[in-house]
XYZ file of C-alpha atoms in Angstrom:
317
model
C 29.445 -5.715 47.209
C 30.399 -7.872 44.220
C 30.544 -6.771 40.732
C 27.814 -9.085 39.589
C 25.606 -7.780 42.256
C 26.382 -3.975 41.222
C 25.450 -4.841 37.634
C 22.303 -6.624 38.537
C 21.101 -3.494 40.484
C 22.190 -0.980 37.695
C 20.542 -3.276 35.052
C 17.272 -3.314 37.318
C 17.267 0.327 37.486
C 18.005 1.000 33.810
C 15.130 -1.137 32.697
C 12.709 0.610 35.350
C 13.540 4.054 34.089
C 13.383 3.058 30.570
C 9.805 1.579 30.807
C 8.853 4.927 32.361
C 9.976 7.069 29.753
C 7.285 7.610 26.927
C 8.196 6.345 23.515
C 7.641 7.867 20.164
C 8.634 5.038 17.994
C 5.518 4.896 15.826
C 7.050 6.185 12.842
C 9.877 3.606 12.797
C 7.343 0.775 13.529
C 4.991 1.504 10.536
C 7.660 2.589 8.051
C 9.041 -0.595 6.417
C 10.808 -1.908 3.203
C 10.380 -4.758 0.883
C 13.225 -5.393 -1.329
C 14.218 -2.121 -2.575
C 10.851 -0.507 -2.055
C 9.965 1.856 0.785
C 6.436 1.370 2.447
C 5.204 4.403 3.736
C 1.967 6.167 4.503
C -0.901 5.657 3.109
C 0.460 2.064 2.620
C 1.696 -0.303 5.332
C 2.711 -3.986 5.958
C 1.815 -3.932 9.508
C -1.792 -4.235 10.793
C -2.938 -0.868 12.422
C -0.422 1.272 10.375
C -1.305 3.443 7.355
C -4.804 4.504 6.024
C -7.553 2.244 6.578
C -8.396 2.545 2.883
C -5.340 0.635 2.057
C -5.492 -1.986 4.708
C -4.414 -5.613 3.956
C -3.453 -4.356 0.349
C 0.503 -4.951 0.514
C 2.251 -7.985 1.269
C 6.184 -8.791 1.253
C 6.830 -12.334 -0.060
C 10.599 -13.117 -0.316
C 11.465 -9.475 -0.848
C 8.833 -9.045 -3.516
C 5.886 -6.562 -2.922
C 2.550 -7.669 -4.076
C -0.650 -5.912 -4.283
C -3.811 -7.717 -3.678
C -7.351 -6.774 -4.573
C -10.431 -8.615 -5.640
C -9.194 -9.350 -9.159
C -6.042 -10.775 -8.155
C -2.323 -10.399 -7.098
C 0.256 -8.152 -8.918
C 3.922 -7.165 -8.382
C 4.532 -3.682 -7.515
C 7.327 -2.344 -9.382
C 7.146 1.110 -8.021
C 5.566 3.564 -5.720
C 5.706 7.113 -6.560
C 4.773 9.100 -3.561
C 5.362 12.526 -5.256
C 2.665 11.611 -7.831
C 0.674 9.432 -5.743
C 0.677 6.425 -8.113
C 1.855 2.668 -8.181
C 2.995 0.659 -11.227
C 1.874 -2.857 -11.108
C 2.846 -6.042 -13.130
C 0.567 -8.922 -13.872
C 2.466 -12.109 -15.421
C -0.489 -13.047 -17.670
C -0.813 -9.700 -19.140
C 0.183 -9.286 -23.130
C 3.079 -7.007 -24.061
C 4.469 -6.124 -27.497
C 6.507 -9.271 -27.492
C 4.151 -11.771 -25.950
C 0.290 -12.307 -26.401
C -1.275 -14.255 -23.666
C -4.734 -15.805 -24.289
C -6.933 -18.149 -22.580
C -8.420 -15.370 -20.247
C -5.488 -16.117 -17.608
C -4.931 -12.385 -16.810
C -6.182 -10.699 -13.787
C -7.363 -7.564 -15.421
C -8.214 -5.006 -12.896
C -11.016 -4.743 -10.543
C -11.318 -3.368 -7.010
C -13.664 -3.695 -4.068
C -16.311 -1.243 -4.108
C -15.205 0.136 -0.663
C -11.631 0.677 -2.223
C -12.717 2.452 -5.420
C -12.809 5.901 -3.715
C -9.036 5.508 -2.994
C -7.497 4.051 -6.031
C -8.110 3.440 -9.767
C -5.857 3.131 -12.923
C -4.685 6.565 -14.249
C -6.499 8.289 -17.065
C -3.630 7.901 -19.261
C -3.466 4.098 -18.675
C -4.864 2.173 -21.714
C -6.407 -1.323 -21.572
C -6.426 -3.292 -24.639
C -8.747 -6.238 -24.725
C -7.950 -8.959 -27.025
C -10.179 -11.555 -28.590
C -13.470 -10.618 -27.058
C -16.653 -12.425 -28.214
C -19.334 -10.774 -30.337
C -21.641 -11.346 -27.396
C -19.501 -9.243 -24.970
C -20.977 -6.435 -22.957
C -18.547 -4.429 -24.895
C -20.280 -4.837 -28.074
C -24.208 -4.867 -26.833
C -26.058 -3.205 -29.665
C -23.220 -3.596 -32.146
C -23.299 -2.510 -34.808
C -25.868 0.126 -34.317
C -24.273 1.737 -31.247
C -20.630 2.923 -31.487
C -18.048 0.826 -29.933
C -16.277 1.995 -26.807
C -12.782 1.102 -28.432
C -10.986 4.249 -28.821
C -7.350 6.044 -28.633
C -6.180 6.706 -25.042
C -3.264 9.160 -24.485
C -2.117 8.376 -28.049
C -2.053 4.670 -27.552
C -4.475 2.388 -29.817
C -4.935 -1.006 -31.201
C -3.869 0.209 -34.578
C -0.195 0.696 -33.167
C -0.358 -2.346 -31.015
C -1.219 -4.352 -34.229
C 2.289 -3.460 -35.316
C 3.874 -5.534 -32.625
C 5.842 -8.557 -33.430
C 3.803 -10.809 -31.059
C 0.824 -10.641 -33.522
C 2.941 -12.368 -36.187
C 3.091 -15.257 -33.992
C -0.791 -15.494 -33.809
C -1.719 -17.783 -36.788
C -5.395 -17.364 -37.660
C -6.243 -14.283 -35.557
C -7.432 -11.493 -37.438
C -5.776 -8.084 -36.753
C -8.760 -5.791 -37.784
C -12.485 -5.784 -37.569
C -14.754 -3.527 -38.927
C -17.232 -1.292 -36.765
C -20.089 -2.260 -39.233
C -18.797 -5.443 -40.686
C -18.749 -9.002 -39.944
C -17.817 -8.658 -36.338
C -15.990 -6.899 -33.502
C -12.181 -5.879 -33.859
C -9.643 -8.399 -32.459
C -8.519 -5.635 -30.050
C -10.428 -3.018 -28.381
C -8.490 -0.259 -26.515
C -10.517 1.497 -23.769
C -9.847 3.747 -20.678
C -10.729 2.190 -17.320
C -13.382 4.900 -16.627
C -15.285 3.807 -19.805
C -16.164 0.346 -18.195
C -15.111 0.645 -14.544
C -13.554 -3.008 -14.175
C -11.484 -5.150 -16.366
C -12.896 -8.617 -15.797
C -11.928 -11.012 -18.662
C -14.481 -13.591 -17.759
C -17.437 -10.959 -17.549
C -16.461 -9.262 -20.831
C -15.714 -12.354 -22.428
C -12.316 -11.722 -23.884
C -9.240 -14.187 -24.225
C -6.699 -11.662 -22.872
C -5.596 -8.168 -22.231
C -2.705 -5.755 -22.437
C -2.179 -2.547 -20.472
C 0.193 0.330 -21.180
C 0.576 3.680 -19.740
C 2.269 7.117 -20.448
C 4.640 9.169 -18.606
C 6.138 11.281 -21.062
C 5.533 12.200 -24.698
C 5.304 8.886 -26.846
C 8.407 7.858 -28.624
C 8.475 7.348 -32.317
C 8.912 3.558 -32.243
C 5.038 3.061 -31.610
C 3.923 0.165 -29.323
C 7.252 -1.279 -29.077
C 8.438 1.803 -26.879
C 5.199 1.848 -24.598
C 5.622 1.138 -20.795
C 3.534 -1.939 -20.220
C 2.123 -2.450 -16.866
C -1.029 -1.095 -14.861
C -0.445 2.488 -13.466
C -2.794 3.089 -10.498
C -3.367 6.462 -8.894
C -4.112 6.621 -5.264
C -5.710 9.142 -2.944
C -6.711 9.368 0.644
C -9.114 12.541 -0.095
C -10.036 14.471 2.856
C -8.677 12.206 5.330
C -4.993 13.405 4.444
C -5.771 16.515 6.816
C -6.065 14.261 9.698
C -2.457 12.731 8.983
C -0.923 15.989 8.366
C -2.156 17.265 11.759
C -0.955 14.064 13.306
C 2.436 13.843 11.920
C 2.989 17.728 12.455
C 2.780 16.831 16.364
C 5.245 13.822 16.101
C 2.545 11.381 15.768
C 2.104 8.388 13.259
C -0.980 7.709 11.079
C -2.750 4.471 11.629
C -6.141 2.978 12.174
C -8.143 1.128 15.191
C -9.137 -2.618 15.316
C -12.378 -1.939 13.669
C -10.347 -1.401 10.446
C -12.108 1.962 9.786
C -11.509 4.602 12.459
C -8.216 6.588 11.892
C -5.685 7.043 14.717
C -2.860 9.079 15.473
C -0.343 7.001 17.118
C 1.737 8.988 19.882
C 4.349 6.356 21.146
C 2.424 4.363 23.723
C -0.755 6.205 23.530
C -3.148 6.779 20.555
C -5.291 9.677 19.836
C -8.410 10.437 17.578
C -6.969 13.831 16.729
C -3.222 14.352 17.423
C -0.309 14.102 19.887
C -0.871 17.425 21.494
C -4.215 16.242 22.765
C -2.591 13.552 24.660
C 0.690 15.143 25.712
C -0.695 17.082 28.689
C -2.879 14.175 29.965
C -0.055 11.560 29.652
C 2.480 13.914 31.455
C -0.082 14.075 34.302
C -0.581 10.269 34.124
C 2.953 9.506 34.095
C 3.761 11.909 36.949
C 1.223 10.027 39.170
C 1.050 6.601 38.130
C 4.653 6.030 37.291
C 5.886 7.911 40.322
C 3.880 5.129 42.421
C 5.452 2.486 40.439
C 8.949 3.904 40.856
C 8.512 4.347 44.514
C 7.266 0.600 44.911
C 9.821 -0.771 42.780
C 12.592 1.292 44.914
C 10.992 -0.140 48.233
C 11.136 -3.717 46.789
C 15.011 -3.206 45.863
C 15.652 -1.869 49.082
C 14.057 -4.776 51.031
C 16.079 -7.168 48.756
C 19.199 -5.354 49.607
C 18.521 -5.205 53.416
C 17.740 -9.014 53.304
C 21.159 -9.427 51.835
C 22.879 -7.228 54.352
C 23.959 -4.583 51.699
C 23.821 -0.979 53.181
C 20.776 0.931 51.861
C 23.075 3.997 51.433
C 24.913 2.059 48.558
C 21.775 1.843 46.320
C 21.100 5.512 47.186
C 24.547 6.357 45.989
C 23.832 4.570 42.774
C 20.513 6.295 42.099
C 21.779 9.868 42.931
């Protein structure tokens, strides 16, 4: 028998047995990277992977990880899996060095069905800039108290000290609660208004900063600018822990709602232990017939080409 024929037979047998061996590659298939960021549960870039509450949320574009919700798209600067938080950047958000007006910023607003899974952290301050006196923020003004406040030691009073304000000629820095009009800047926590929508709030711009440690003495110039979002999978985390403890990977079904435990080539609605015994029986019956049928075809081919069947049996054994 020629060397090429021998290699052909060996290759056929290798592919056959490889196809019959159950795979457990779900973890590798769902875990991915974008630039220097690792994408892992509950997030994913591939459909069917991760938690259904975070489906169609992240996109990798030219090695830049983007976060997309109803209010717009943001660049993901960091994913902190230990503290379950993401850090986002909006290019049209004001900072200490640059104030962006014209209502160009995204603000922050998530779809109602996503709200239970993610929201800005409690120590994230949103500073709304140049809001109209008719803004919903100031309804009842001046009889009612303004929602503006200090958030985790960060306030507009400090933000007014940023050099960017010196570049805004004609913009007032301080407004009186009971004077001629609302303040030029109003700092609020996300929970106070539930959504940062510049159009609805009738504001010209916004800034966002968060605190990860005790504030430095250099004021707003030392703040961390961006949007810090806390995420949670709530009670559904128990499902994923049970799945992963049995060697599975957490995902969801085609309906985008039902959670699945991906166990190689098989899926389970609980964990991989529930499919191992049944899959073993299935492989032992169905795959045995497949193996026998394939070997019969191979032997027939060898006989037709006048090769002794004992040779291929020698290869198999």
